[in-house]
């Protein structure tokens, strides 16, 4: 699986990259939403794990931009949002894209990687 | 006009006193025809505007918003006019946002665009909230010049003593009752309590801000550490000697994450009052404690129709903690009772267990933060529970009974809504 991680906290980004690589995936990581948009344009990914609070733009901005490249149905299976802020407004906006949301910190790493790798059915 | 907010009152800790009747007489011509929302509030604002310290100021805007309402109320007062009107929640939010965007609330702000709120030019502002309302106060000259240091200083002094002044709003309870009507009979707080809870609230808001910052700054590094340790645990250490260190390090991170999470819940009061059915609510909480209370018999003794207005996440956390505590005290039976104490106007929820109980020498410390006798505890359970209940304006009592040996934790909550 080709995975892109957009996360500006270096340790989280690198640890998650390594964890997913050890499970046999190709992982590219960036800390910038704008850079991520360039990467998405040139490379093909099966999953894009995107933090909501990035240093330049928000994860929602990334998705909005990505709408020019993908169909809504593709967006919902491609993007997984990651956030420490589980406020209702954040969750409902994520839901409007039909994207899965990973809450930081992960309650269980196994469960989180299952969601990333698509081994769990969508949960409401 | 007499300036009742005088030098003395701004420089001492004594509450500022306003005499209502004089306050009304001092309303300028034309004002008397306006339907007063709250005489105390009106005269307070007017006196503030006409006080010597703010002699250069032209206009005060005071906004208040009952949480959950679709509109906010605005009082605009100048030396010539006085207007009360409803403003859209959007304008109110925009203004609050603008002020919050500037982290130092004492700094002057500018709104160049004339919007619905009619805040013009440079102004000094602050916002604050109670569990039911948001407030926004601005004062300005309606020009675009900067404030002098002296003006900013006076404003700071004014804010410092505000808790006493806001007391005026609650004084005749009119303000509270007026807005509570929309909330379907939410019971007004007695004067003294409203006053104390306001000061308490300000402290909580400050602590809340601090904790939010801490949460924000610590969550990410901790999460990074957590993930890194997962990696290390899987790959690097096959050594039995070193494994326990990774295991303990992970536990410590989890504990830190828990502490941050629980504390930030304690000091955030963004939730709205909601009517909940106590029986259903308790059953839901019991489901959440399933894994911790495995093998323990549970008994619920609650009238099916019993309901109150409360902040559900705080009550849930309090109840959850008490149930977990009971289970960890090796109880084989946990009973949860709830009933109305009509004479005292309270809802009493008891969590009763037949576990090992609390040794008397430990009793003085059970509500202290970080006090624990469990090897795996954070020592925050009862401390937080008691504070959650305090926010709900209730009390937590402990009782021990012999024959049969029982531990009772009793929450008394005010009935803040219809039953």
Short mmCIF file of C-alpha atoms in Angstrom, two decimals:
data_model
loop_
_atom_site.label_atom_id
_atom_site.label_comp_id
_atom_site.label_asym_id
_atom_site.label_seq_id
_atom_site.Cartn_x
_atom_site.Cartn_y
_atom_site.Cartn_z
CA UNK A 1 0.00 0.00 0.00
CA UNK A 2 1.25 3.50 -0.81
CA UNK A 3 0.67 5.79 2.10
CA UNK A 4 1.21 9.52 2.56
CA UNK A 5 1.45 10.91 6.06
CA UNK A 6 0.87 14.62 6.56
CA UNK A 7 1.84 15.44 10.14
CA UNK A 8 3.94 18.29 11.45
CA UNK A 9 4.92 16.75 14.78
CA UNK A 10 8.20 15.11 13.81
CA UNK A 11 8.24 12.22 16.27
CA UNK A 12 4.65 11.22 15.53
CA UNK A 13 5.29 11.46 11.80
CA UNK A 14 8.46 9.36 11.87
CA UNK A 15 7.19 6.74 14.33
CA UNK A 16 3.97 6.25 12.41
CA UNK A 17 5.94 6.05 9.15
CA UNK A 18 8.21 3.39 10.59
CA UNK A 19 5.31 1.41 12.10
CA UNK A 20 3.52 1.31 8.76
CA UNK A 21 6.69 0.50 6.83
CA UNK A 22 7.30 -2.45 9.11
CA UNK A 23 3.92 -3.73 8.06
CA UNK A 24 5.11 -3.74 4.47
CA UNK A 25 3.84 -0.42 3.15
CA UNK A 26 5.53 2.33 1.18
CA UNK A 27 5.28 5.47 3.20
CA UNK A 28 6.10 9.06 2.35
CA UNK A 29 5.80 11.73 5.01
CA UNK A 30 5.62 15.49 4.97
CA UNK A 31 5.01 18.16 7.56
CA UNK A 32 3.39 20.67 5.24
CA UNK A 33 -0.12 20.65 3.80
CA UNK A 34 0.98 22.65 0.75
CA UNK A 35 3.83 20.26 0.01
CA UNK A 36 1.41 17.38 0.46
CA UNK A 37 -0.83 18.81 -2.25
CA UNK A 38 2.12 18.87 -4.66
CA UNK A 39 3.01 15.28 -3.74
CA UNK A 40 -0.60 14.15 -4.23
CA UNK A 41 -0.60 15.67 -7.71
CA UNK A 42 2.47 13.75 -8.83
CA UNK A 43 2.20 10.44 -6.97
CA UNK A 44 -0.55 7.93 -6.48
CA UNK A 45 -1.56 6.91 -2.97
CA UNK A 46 -3.89 4.34 -1.49
CA UNK A 47 -4.16 6.21 1.80
CA UNK A 48 -3.46 9.73 2.93
CA UNK A 49 -3.25 10.19 6.69
CA UNK A 50 -3.71 13.84 7.38
CA UNK A 51 -3.38 15.72 10.63
CA UNK A 52 -5.93 18.50 11.03
CA UNK A 53 -3.72 21.18 12.57
CA UNK A 54 -0.78 21.59 10.27
CA UNK A 55 1.72 24.38 10.44
CA UNK A 56 0.63 25.98 7.18
CA UNK A 57 -2.94 24.99 6.31
CA UNK A 58 -5.53 22.71 7.92
CA UNK A 59 -6.29 19.12 6.98
CA UNK A 60 -9.69 20.29 5.78
CA UNK A 61 -7.95 22.72 3.41
CA UNK A 62 -5.95 19.81 2.03
CA UNK A 63 -9.15 17.87 1.38
CA UNK A 64 -10.85 20.88 -0.19
CA UNK A 65 -7.92 21.26 -2.59
CA UNK A 66 -7.89 17.54 -3.25
CA UNK A 67 -11.50 17.79 -4.40
CA UNK A 68 -10.07 19.10 -7.68
CA UNK A 69 -8.21 15.85 -8.16
CA UNK A 70 -10.58 13.21 -6.82
CA UNK A 71 -14.24 12.27 -6.75
CA UNK A 72 -16.01 12.58 -3.39
CA UNK A 73 -16.18 8.79 -3.11
CA UNK A 74 -12.42 8.59 -3.66
CA UNK A 75 -11.81 11.26 -1.05
CA UNK A 76 -13.73 9.33 1.57
CA UNK A 77 -11.72 6.15 1.10
CA UNK A 78 -8.40 7.89 0.48
CA UNK A 79 -8.22 10.32 3.36
CA UNK A 80 -7.98 9.46 7.01
CA UNK A 81 -8.01 12.47 9.28
CA UNK A 82 -6.02 12.51 12.44
CA UNK A 83 -6.71 14.94 15.26
CA UNK A 84 -6.41 15.56 18.96
CA UNK A 85 -9.53 17.73 18.86
CA UNK A 86 -12.66 15.67 18.91
CA UNK A 87 -15.07 18.57 19.09
CA UNK A 88 -18.49 17.98 17.52
CA UNK A 89 -17.82 20.57 14.82
CA UNK A 90 -14.59 18.87 13.77
CA UNK A 91 -16.22 15.45 13.74
CA UNK A 92 -19.27 16.60 11.81
CA UNK A 93 -17.10 18.31 9.21
CA UNK A 94 -15.03 15.13 8.83
CA UNK A 95 -18.26 13.23 8.48
CA UNK A 96 -19.35 15.52 5.67
CA UNK A 97 -16.41 14.17 3.65
CA UNK A 98 -17.25 10.66 4.85
CA UNK A 99 -13.68 10.33 6.04
CA UNK A 100 -12.57 8.19 8.92
CA UNK A 101 -11.10 10.03 11.87
CA UNK A 102 -8.31 8.81 14.10
CA UNK A 103 -8.25 10.45 17.49
CA UNK A 104 -4.87 11.23 18.97
CA UNK A 105 -3.59 9.63 21.10
CA UNK A 106 -4.58 6.24 19.68
CA UNK A 107 -6.43 4.14 22.22
CA UNK A 108 -4.99 1.07 20.56
CA UNK A 109 -2.24 1.06 17.97
CA UNK A 110 -3.51 -2.17 16.42
CA UNK A 111 -6.96 -0.74 15.97
CA UNK A 112 -5.53 2.43 14.43
CA UNK A 113 -3.34 0.56 11.97
CA UNK A 114 -6.30 -1.65 11.05
CA UNK A 115 -8.31 1.45 10.21
CA UNK A 116 -5.41 2.90 8.21
CA UNK A 117 -4.87 -0.29 6.29
CA UNK A 118 -8.57 -0.70 5.74
CA UNK A 119 -9.01 -3.90 7.66
CA UNK A 120 -11.90 -2.58 9.68
CA UNK A 121 -15.31 -1.82 8.36
CA UNK A 122 -16.35 1.75 8.65
CA UNK A 123 -17.54 2.62 12.08
CA UNK A 124 -20.05 5.30 12.83
CA UNK B 1 -23.59 63.74 37.46
CA UNK B 2 -22.27 61.94 40.45
CA UNK B 3 -19.54 59.42 39.77
CA UNK B 4 -20.12 56.53 42.02
CA UNK B 5 -17.23 54.51 40.72
CA UNK B 6 -14.67 56.63 42.49
CA UNK B 7 -10.97 56.43 43.03
CA UNK B 8 -11.36 54.64 46.30
CA UNK B 9 -13.45 51.83 44.98
CA UNK B 10 -11.10 51.16 42.13
CA UNK B 11 -8.13 50.99 44.41
CA UNK B 12 -9.41 48.82 47.20
CA UNK B 13 -10.78 45.36 47.36
CA UNK B 14 -14.14 46.44 48.62
CA UNK B 15 -17.13 45.71 46.41
CA UNK B 16 -18.33 48.68 44.46
CA UNK B 17 -21.75 49.68 45.64
CA UNK B 18 -24.33 51.21 43.42
CA UNK B 19 -27.52 52.68 44.69
CA UNK B 20 -30.26 51.64 42.40
CA UNK B 21 -32.59 54.57 42.81
CA UNK B 22 -29.90 57.15 42.17
CA UNK B 23 -28.67 55.11 39.28
CA UNK B 24 -32.01 55.42 37.63
CA UNK B 25 -32.28 59.14 38.24
CA UNK B 26 -28.97 59.60 36.56
CA UNK B 27 -30.23 58.22 33.26
CA UNK B 28 -30.11 60.98 30.66
CA UNK B 29 -33.17 62.40 29.02
CA UNK B 30 -34.93 60.05 26.69
CA UNK B 31 -33.46 57.05 28.37
CA UNK B 32 -36.25 56.69 30.85
CA UNK B 33 -38.62 55.81 28.05
CA UNK B 34 -36.64 52.76 27.13
CA UNK B 35 -37.88 49.56 28.65
CA UNK B 36 -35.14 48.74 31.11
CA UNK B 37 -33.87 45.23 30.83
CA UNK B 38 -32.23 45.48 34.17
CA UNK B 39 -32.06 48.72 36.08
CA UNK B 40 -28.97 47.69 37.98
CA UNK B 41 -27.14 46.75 34.85
CA UNK B 42 -28.17 49.92 33.05
CA UNK B 43 -27.06 52.22 35.78
CA UNK B 44 -23.87 50.28 36.23
CA UNK B 45 -22.95 50.68 32.58
CA UNK B 46 -23.92 54.31 32.55
CA UNK B 47 -21.95 55.04 35.69
CA UNK B 48 -18.96 53.25 34.24
CA UNK B 49 -19.12 55.35 31.11
CA UNK B 50 -19.47 58.58 33.02
CA UNK B 51 -16.82 57.80 35.61
CA UNK B 52 -13.76 60.04 35.67
CA UNK B 53 -11.49 57.22 34.61
CA UNK B 54 -13.28 56.77 31.35
CA UNK B 55 -14.00 60.42 30.72
CA UNK B 56 -12.56 60.22 27.22
CA UNK B 57 -14.72 57.22 26.29
CA UNK B 58 -17.83 57.68 24.22
CA UNK B 59 -19.48 54.33 24.04
CA UNK B 60 -19.93 51.04 25.87
CA UNK B 61 -21.22 47.92 24.20
CA UNK B 62 -22.27 45.09 26.44
CA UNK B 63 -23.30 41.81 24.90
CA UNK B 64 -24.60 38.74 26.57
CA UNK B 65 -25.53 35.46 25.09
CA UNK B 66 -27.44 32.64 26.71
CA UNK B 67 -25.57 29.55 25.57
CA UNK B 68 -27.53 27.66 22.99
CA UNK B 69 -29.70 30.64 21.97
CA UNK B 70 -29.83 31.67 18.34
CA UNK B 71 -29.34 35.32 19.10
CA UNK B 72 -27.41 37.45 21.54
CA UNK B 73 -28.45 40.67 23.27
CA UNK B 74 -26.67 43.92 22.94
CA UNK B 75 -26.77 46.98 25.14
CA UNK B 76 -25.22 50.03 23.58
CA UNK B 77 -24.78 53.02 25.77
CA UNK B 78 -23.37 56.41 24.91
CA UNK B 79 -23.75 59.68 26.76
CA UNK B 80 -26.75 60.45 24.60
CA UNK B 81 -28.40 57.23 23.70
CA UNK B 82 -29.18 53.88 25.12
CA UNK B 83 -30.23 50.94 23.03
CA UNK B 84 -31.05 47.34 23.71
CA UNK B 85 -31.39 45.06 20.77
CA UNK B 86 -30.99 41.52 19.63
CA UNK B 87 -28.05 40.74 17.40
CA UNK B 88 -27.37 37.65 15.40
CA UNK B 89 -25.24 35.00 16.97
CA UNK B 90 -22.89 35.30 14.02
CA UNK B 91 -22.07 38.93 14.70
CA UNK B 92 -21.58 38.11 18.35
CA UNK B 93 -19.26 35.21 17.54
CA UNK B 94 -17.31 37.27 15.03
CA UNK B 95 -16.73 39.96 17.60
CA UNK B 96 -15.71 37.46 20.27
CA UNK B 97 -13.40 35.75 17.82
CA UNK B 98 -11.77 39.01 16.88
CA UNK B 99 -11.13 39.81 20.50
CA UNK B 100 -9.91 36.32 21.32
CA UNK B 101 -7.58 36.35 18.34
CA UNK B 102 -5.67 38.98 20.22
CA UNK B 103 -4.37 36.98 23.13
CA UNK B 104 -3.68 39.90 25.41
CA UNK B 105 -7.20 40.92 26.18
CA UNK B 106 -6.09 44.22 27.59
CA UNK B 107 -4.75 45.37 24.28
CA UNK B 108 -6.79 47.76 22.26
CA UNK B 109 -8.69 46.25 19.39
CA UNK B 110 -9.91 47.70 16.19
CA UNK B 111 -12.89 46.95 14.08
CA UNK B 112 -12.79 48.90 10.88
CA UNK B 113 -15.81 47.39 9.33
CA UNK B 114 -19.04 48.68 10.65
CA UNK B 115 -21.12 45.64 11.40
CA UNK B 116 -24.33 44.86 13.13
CA UNK B 117 -22.68 45.20 16.52
CA UNK B 118 -21.84 48.88 15.94
CA UNK B 119 -18.41 48.66 17.48
CA UNK B 120 -16.51 51.49 15.88
CA UNK B 121 -12.88 52.43 15.91
CA UNK B 122 -10.43 51.43 18.58
CA UNK B 123 -11.83 49.86 21.67
CA UNK B 124 -10.82 48.08 24.82
CA UNK B 125 -12.56 44.80 25.42
CA UNK B 126 -12.81 41.73 27.47
CA UNK B 127 -15.00 38.69 27.48
CA UNK B 128 -15.97 36.24 30.16
CA UNK B 129 -18.45 33.49 30.73
CA UNK B 130 -20.54 31.75 33.33
CA UNK B 131 -21.92 28.23 32.92
CA UNK B 132 -25.01 29.66 31.24
CA UNK B 133 -23.87 32.86 29.52
CA UNK B 134 -21.15 34.45 27.47
CA UNK B 135 -20.46 38.13 27.98
CA UNK B 136 -18.57 40.66 25.96
CA UNK B 137 -17.79 44.18 27.10
CA UNK B 138 -16.23 46.89 24.99
CA UNK B 139 -15.52 50.51 25.68
CA UNK B 140 -14.15 53.06 23.24
CA UNK B 141 -13.98 56.61 21.98
CA UNK B 142 -15.36 55.82 18.55
CA UNK B 143 -12.23 57.05 16.87
CA UNK B 144 -9.15 55.36 15.54
CA UNK B 145 -6.54 56.82 17.84
CA UNK B 146 -4.54 54.60 20.16
CA UNK B 147 -5.30 54.50 23.84
CA UNK B 148 -2.93 56.12 26.27
CA UNK B 149 -1.12 54.00 28.79
CA UNK B 150 -3.19 55.63 31.48
CA UNK B 151 -6.43 54.61 29.77
CA UNK B 152 -5.29 51.03 29.39
CA UNK B 153 -4.20 50.99 33.01
CA UNK B 154 -7.59 52.24 34.17
CA UNK B 155 -9.25 49.59 32.09
CA UNK B 156 -7.09 46.90 33.66
CA UNK B 157 -8.06 48.16 37.09
CA UNK B 158 -11.66 48.15 36.08
CA UNK B 159 -11.46 44.54 34.97
CA UNK B 160 -9.61 43.50 38.07
CA UNK B 161 -12.54 44.54 40.19
CA UNK B 162 -15.15 43.33 37.83
CA UNK B 163 -16.25 40.28 39.78
CA UNK B 164 -17.70 42.64 42.34
CA UNK B 165 -19.31 44.74 39.73
CA UNK B 166 -20.82 41.84 37.91
CA UNK B 167 -22.29 40.96 41.22
CA UNK B 168 -24.60 43.86 40.51
CA UNK B 169 -26.05 42.07 37.58
CA UNK B 170 -27.06 39.21 39.74
CA UNK B 171 -28.12 41.39 42.64
CA UNK B 172 -31.81 41.49 42.03
CA UNK B 173 -31.75 38.23 40.10
CA UNK B 174 -33.74 39.83 37.35
CA UNK B 175 -31.09 39.23 34.77
CA UNK B 176 -30.86 35.55 35.50
CA UNK B 177 -34.57 34.99 35.67
CA UNK B 178 -35.22 36.92 32.51
CA UNK B 179 -32.96 34.69 30.48
CA UNK B 180 -33.75 31.53 32.32
CA UNK B 181 -37.33 31.79 31.11
CA UNK B 182 -36.21 30.73 27.69
CA UNK B 183 -34.55 27.75 29.26
CA UNK B 184 -37.80 26.51 30.65
CA UNK B 185 -37.64 27.26 34.29
CA UNK B 186 -34.00 26.90 35.11
CA UNK B 187 -33.87 27.81 38.75
CA UNK B 188 -32.16 31.07 39.60
CA UNK B 189 -29.12 30.94 41.78
CA UNK B 190 -29.36 32.75 45.10
CA UNK B 191 -27.51 36.04 45.09
CA UNK B 192 -24.56 35.01 47.20
CA UNK B 193 -24.08 31.78 45.35
CA UNK B 194 -24.21 33.49 41.98
CA UNK B 195 -21.58 35.90 43.18
CA UNK B 196 -19.27 33.21 44.49
CA UNK B 197 -19.80 30.98 41.53
CA UNK B 198 -18.93 33.86 39.27
CA UNK B 199 -15.56 34.37 40.92
CA UNK B 200 -15.12 30.64 40.93
CA UNK B 201 -15.92 30.63 37.25
CA UNK B 202 -13.38 33.26 36.42
CA UNK B 203 -10.75 31.19 38.16
CA UNK B 204 -11.91 28.12 36.33
CA UNK B 205 -11.75 29.93 33.01
CA UNK B 206 -8.21 31.02 33.70
CA UNK B 207 -7.20 27.53 34.74
CA UNK B 208 -9.05 26.17 31.77
CA UNK B 209 -7.04 28.34 29.42
CA UNK B 210 -3.83 27.29 31.09
CA UNK B 211 -4.75 23.63 30.93
CA UNK B 212 -5.80 23.87 27.33
CA UNK B 213 -2.43 25.32 26.48
CA UNK B 214 -0.74 22.56 28.43
CA UNK B 215 -2.89 19.94 26.76
CA UNK B 216 -2.10 21.38 23.39
CA UNK B 217 1.63 21.54 24.06
CA UNK B 218 1.99 18.18 25.78
CA UNK B 219 -0.37 15.89 23.86
CA UNK B 220 1.66 15.80 20.68
CA UNK B 221 5.04 15.06 22.23
CA UNK B 222 3.47 12.41 24.45
CA UNK B 223 1.76 10.80 21.50
CA UNK B 224 5.06 10.78 19.61
CA UNK B 225 6.70 9.08 22.57
CA UNK B 226 3.87 6.57 22.77
CA UNK B 227 4.24 5.60 19.12
CA UNK B 228 8.02 5.44 19.38
CA UNK B 229 7.82 3.11 22.34
CA UNK B 230 5.42 0.85 20.46
CA UNK B 231 8.07 0.60 17.79
CA UNK B 232 10.86 -0.06 20.25
CA UNK B 233 8.83 -2.64 22.09
CA UNK B 234 8.19 -4.58 18.91
CA UNK B 235 11.60 -4.41 17.39
CA UNK B 236 14.60 -3.47 19.41
CA UNK B 237 14.17 -5.10 22.75
CA UNK B 238 14.01 -8.81 22.90
CA UNK B 239 15.81 -8.61 26.16
CA UNK B 240 13.81 -9.69 29.17
CA UNK B 241 15.94 -7.43 31.25
CA UNK B 242 14.97 -4.31 29.35
CA UNK B 243 11.40 -5.09 28.37
CA UNK B 244 9.95 -3.98 31.71
CA UNK B 245 11.43 -0.52 31.15
CA UNK B 246 9.62 -0.09 27.87
CA UNK B 247 6.48 -1.40 29.49
CA UNK B 248 6.76 1.02 32.41
CA UNK B 249 7.62 3.93 30.13
CA UNK B 250 4.48 3.22 28.13
CA UNK B 251 2.44 3.10 31.33
CA UNK B 252 3.86 6.42 32.41
CA UNK B 253 2.96 8.03 29.11
CA UNK B 254 -0.56 6.63 29.33
CA UNK B 255 -0.86 8.00 32.84
CA UNK B 256 0.29 11.45 31.75
CA UNK B 257 -2.18 11.40 28.87
CA UNK B 258 -4.93 10.46 31.29
CA UNK B 259 -4.09 13.23 33.68
CA UNK B 260 -4.09 15.83 30.92
CA UNK B 261 -7.38 14.54 29.57
CA UNK B 262 -9.13 14.48 32.93
CA UNK B 263 -7.91 17.87 34.01
CA UNK B 264 -8.85 19.57 30.80
CA UNK B 265 -12.36 18.17 31.16
CA UNK B 266 -12.52 19.59 34.65
CA UNK B 267 -11.91 23.13 33.53
CA UNK B 268 -13.74 23.37 30.27
CA UNK B 269 -17.34 24.42 30.56
CA UNK B 270 -18.38 24.69 26.99
CA UNK B 271 -21.17 22.20 27.37
CA UNK B 272 -24.81 23.14 27.48
CA UNK B 273 -27.28 22.20 30.18
CA UNK B 274 -29.27 19.24 28.99
CA UNK B 275 -32.18 17.37 30.46
CA UNK B 276 -31.24 13.77 31.16
CA UNK B 277 -33.18 10.80 32.40
CA UNK B 278 -31.25 9.60 35.43
CA UNK B 279 -32.12 5.94 35.08
CA UNK B 280 -31.18 5.66 31.41
CA UNK B 281 -28.12 7.76 32.03
CA UNK B 282 -26.96 5.49 34.86
CA UNK B 283 -27.51 2.41 32.74
CA UNK B 284 -25.37 3.91 29.98
CA UNK B 285 -22.57 4.66 32.42
CA UNK B 286 -22.75 1.12 33.78
CA UNK B 287 -22.28 -0.21 30.25
CA UNK B 288 -19.15 1.91 29.96
CA UNK B 289 -17.73 0.35 33.13
CA UNK B 290 -18.40 -3.18 31.92
CA UNK B 291 -14.83 -4.39 31.74
CA UNK B 292 -13.89 -2.85 35.11
CA UNK B 293 -16.93 -4.24 36.88
CA UNK B 294 -16.90 -7.71 35.41
CA UNK B 295 -18.28 -10.24 37.86
CA UNK B 296 -19.75 -7.55 40.12
CA UNK B 297 -23.48 -7.60 40.74
CA UNK B 298 -25.15 -4.30 39.92
CA UNK B 299 -28.45 -3.00 41.19
CA UNK B 300 -30.14 0.17 40.02
CA UNK B 301 -32.88 1.63 42.11
CA UNK B 302 -34.09 4.70 40.24
CA UNK B 303 -37.56 5.90 39.25
CA UNK B 304 -37.92 5.61 35.48
CA UNK B 305 -39.21 9.18 35.12
CA UNK B 306 -36.60 10.95 37.17
CA UNK B 307 -34.77 13.61 35.15
CA UNK B 308 -32.73 16.76 35.76
CA UNK B 309 -31.00 19.49 33.83
CA UNK B 310 -27.28 19.11 34.13
CA UNK B 311 -23.95 19.00 32.31
CA UNK B 312 -23.97 15.36 31.21
CA UNK B 313 -20.28 14.78 30.60
CA UNK B 314 -19.34 16.00 34.09
CA UNK B 315 -22.01 13.94 35.79
CA UNK B 316 -21.07 10.94 33.65
CA UNK B 317 -17.43 11.23 34.62
CA UNK B 318 -18.30 11.60 38.32
CA UNK B 319 -20.61 8.59 38.30
CA UNK B 320 -18.14 6.59 36.23
CA UNK B 321 -15.32 7.28 38.71
CA UNK B 322 -17.43 6.31 41.71
CA UNK B 323 -18.48 3.03 40.10
CA UNK B 324 -14.91 2.17 39.11
CA UNK B 325 -13.72 3.00 42.63
CA UNK B 326 -16.35 0.70 44.09
CA UNK B 327 -15.30 -2.11 41.78
CA UNK B 328 -11.65 -1.59 42.63
CA UNK B 329 -12.52 -1.85 46.32
CA UNK B 330 -13.26 -5.51 45.56
CA UNK B 331 -17.02 -5.11 45.86
CA UNK B 332 -19.25 -8.01 44.85
CA UNK B 333 -22.33 -5.79 44.79
CA UNK B 334 -22.69 -2.18 43.63
CA UNK B 335 -26.00 -0.45 44.22
CA UNK B 336 -26.92 2.85 42.60
CA UNK B 337 -29.84 4.76 44.03
CA UNK B 338 -31.26 8.09 43.00
CA UNK B 339 -34.08 9.99 44.55
CA UNK B 340 -35.44 13.45 44.96
CA UNK B 341 -35.09 15.05 48.29
CA UNK B 342 -38.02 17.41 47.86
CA UNK B 343 -37.55 19.16 51.17
CA UNK B 344 -34.08 20.29 50.28
CA UNK B 345 -34.68 20.55 46.56
CA UNK B 346 -31.90 18.19 45.66
CA UNK B 347 -31.36 15.09 43.65
CA UNK B 348 -29.45 12.52 45.65
CA UNK B 349 -27.50 9.85 43.79
CA UNK B 350 -25.78 7.22 45.91
CA UNK B 351 -23.19 4.69 44.82
CA UNK B 352 -23.04 1.98 47.45
CA UNK B 353 -20.61 -0.91 47.51
CA UNK B 354 -19.82 -3.78 49.84
CA UNK B 355 -16.09 -3.68 49.18
CA UNK B 356 -13.18 -3.28 51.57
CA UNK B 357 -14.04 0.31 52.50
CA UNK B 358 -11.70 3.16 53.37
CA UNK B 359 -9.52 2.86 56.51
CA UNK B 360 -10.24 5.77 58.83
CA UNK B 361 -6.65 7.00 58.80
CA UNK B 362 -6.91 7.51 55.03
CA UNK B 363 -10.18 9.45 55.16
CA UNK B 364 -8.65 12.93 55.51
CA UNK B 365 -6.77 12.47 52.26
CA UNK B 366 -9.23 10.81 49.91
CA UNK B 367 -10.12 14.02 48.06
CA UNK B 368 -6.54 15.15 47.66
CA UNK B 369 -5.04 15.20 44.20
CA UNK B 370 -2.46 12.49 43.52
CA UNK B 371 -3.27 10.63 46.74
CA UNK B 372 -3.67 6.95 46.06
CA UNK B 373 -3.26 3.63 47.81
CA UNK B 374 -3.50 1.65 44.60
CA UNK B 375 -0.34 0.66 42.80
CA UNK B 376 -1.98 1.48 39.47
CA UNK B 377 -3.93 4.59 40.46
CA UNK B 378 -3.32 8.18 39.45
CA UNK B 379 -4.74 9.47 42.71
CA UNK B 380 -7.10 11.71 40.81
CA UNK B 381 -10.35 9.76 40.86
CA UNK B 382 -12.04 11.24 43.90
CA UNK B 383 -10.30 14.58 43.56
CA UNK B 384 -11.70 15.04 40.08
CA UNK B 385 -15.06 13.57 40.99
CA UNK B 386 -15.48 16.02 43.81
CA UNK B 387 -14.54 18.89 41.53
CA UNK B 388 -16.87 17.77 38.75
CA UNK B 389 -19.66 17.75 41.30
CA UNK B 390 -18.64 21.19 42.57
CA UNK B 391 -19.00 22.53 39.05
CA UNK B 392 -22.48 21.03 39.01
CA UNK B 393 -23.10 23.02 42.20
CA UNK B 394 -23.47 19.83 44.17
CA UNK B 395 -21.68 18.11 47.00
CA UNK B 396 -20.10 14.71 47.43
CA UNK B 397 -20.48 12.96 50.78
CA UNK B 398 -18.88 9.84 52.13
CA UNK B 399 -20.54 7.48 54.59
CA UNK B 400 -19.46 4.12 55.94
CA UNK B 401 -21.88 1.60 57.38
CA UNK B 402 -21.29 -1.55 59.39
CA UNK B 403 -23.55 -4.62 59.35
CA UNK B 404 -23.65 -5.02 56.49
CA UNK B 405 -20.35 -3.31 55.75
CA UNK B 406 -21.01 -0.70 53.08
CA UNK B 407 -19.31 2.32 51.58
CA UNK B 408 -21.64 5.09 50.41
CA UNK B 409 -20.64 7.92 48.10
CA UNK B 410 -23.53 10.33 47.91
CA UNK B 411 -23.86 13.07 45.31
CA UNK B 412 -26.31 15.84 46.10
CA UNK B 413 -27.13 17.85 43.03
CA UNK B 414 -29.32 20.93 42.79
CA UNK B 415 -32.46 20.42 40.78
CA UNK B 416 -31.67 22.99 38.17
CA UNK B 417 -34.59 22.26 35.95
CA UNK B 418 -38.04 20.82 35.80
CA UNK B 419 -38.53 17.37 37.17
#
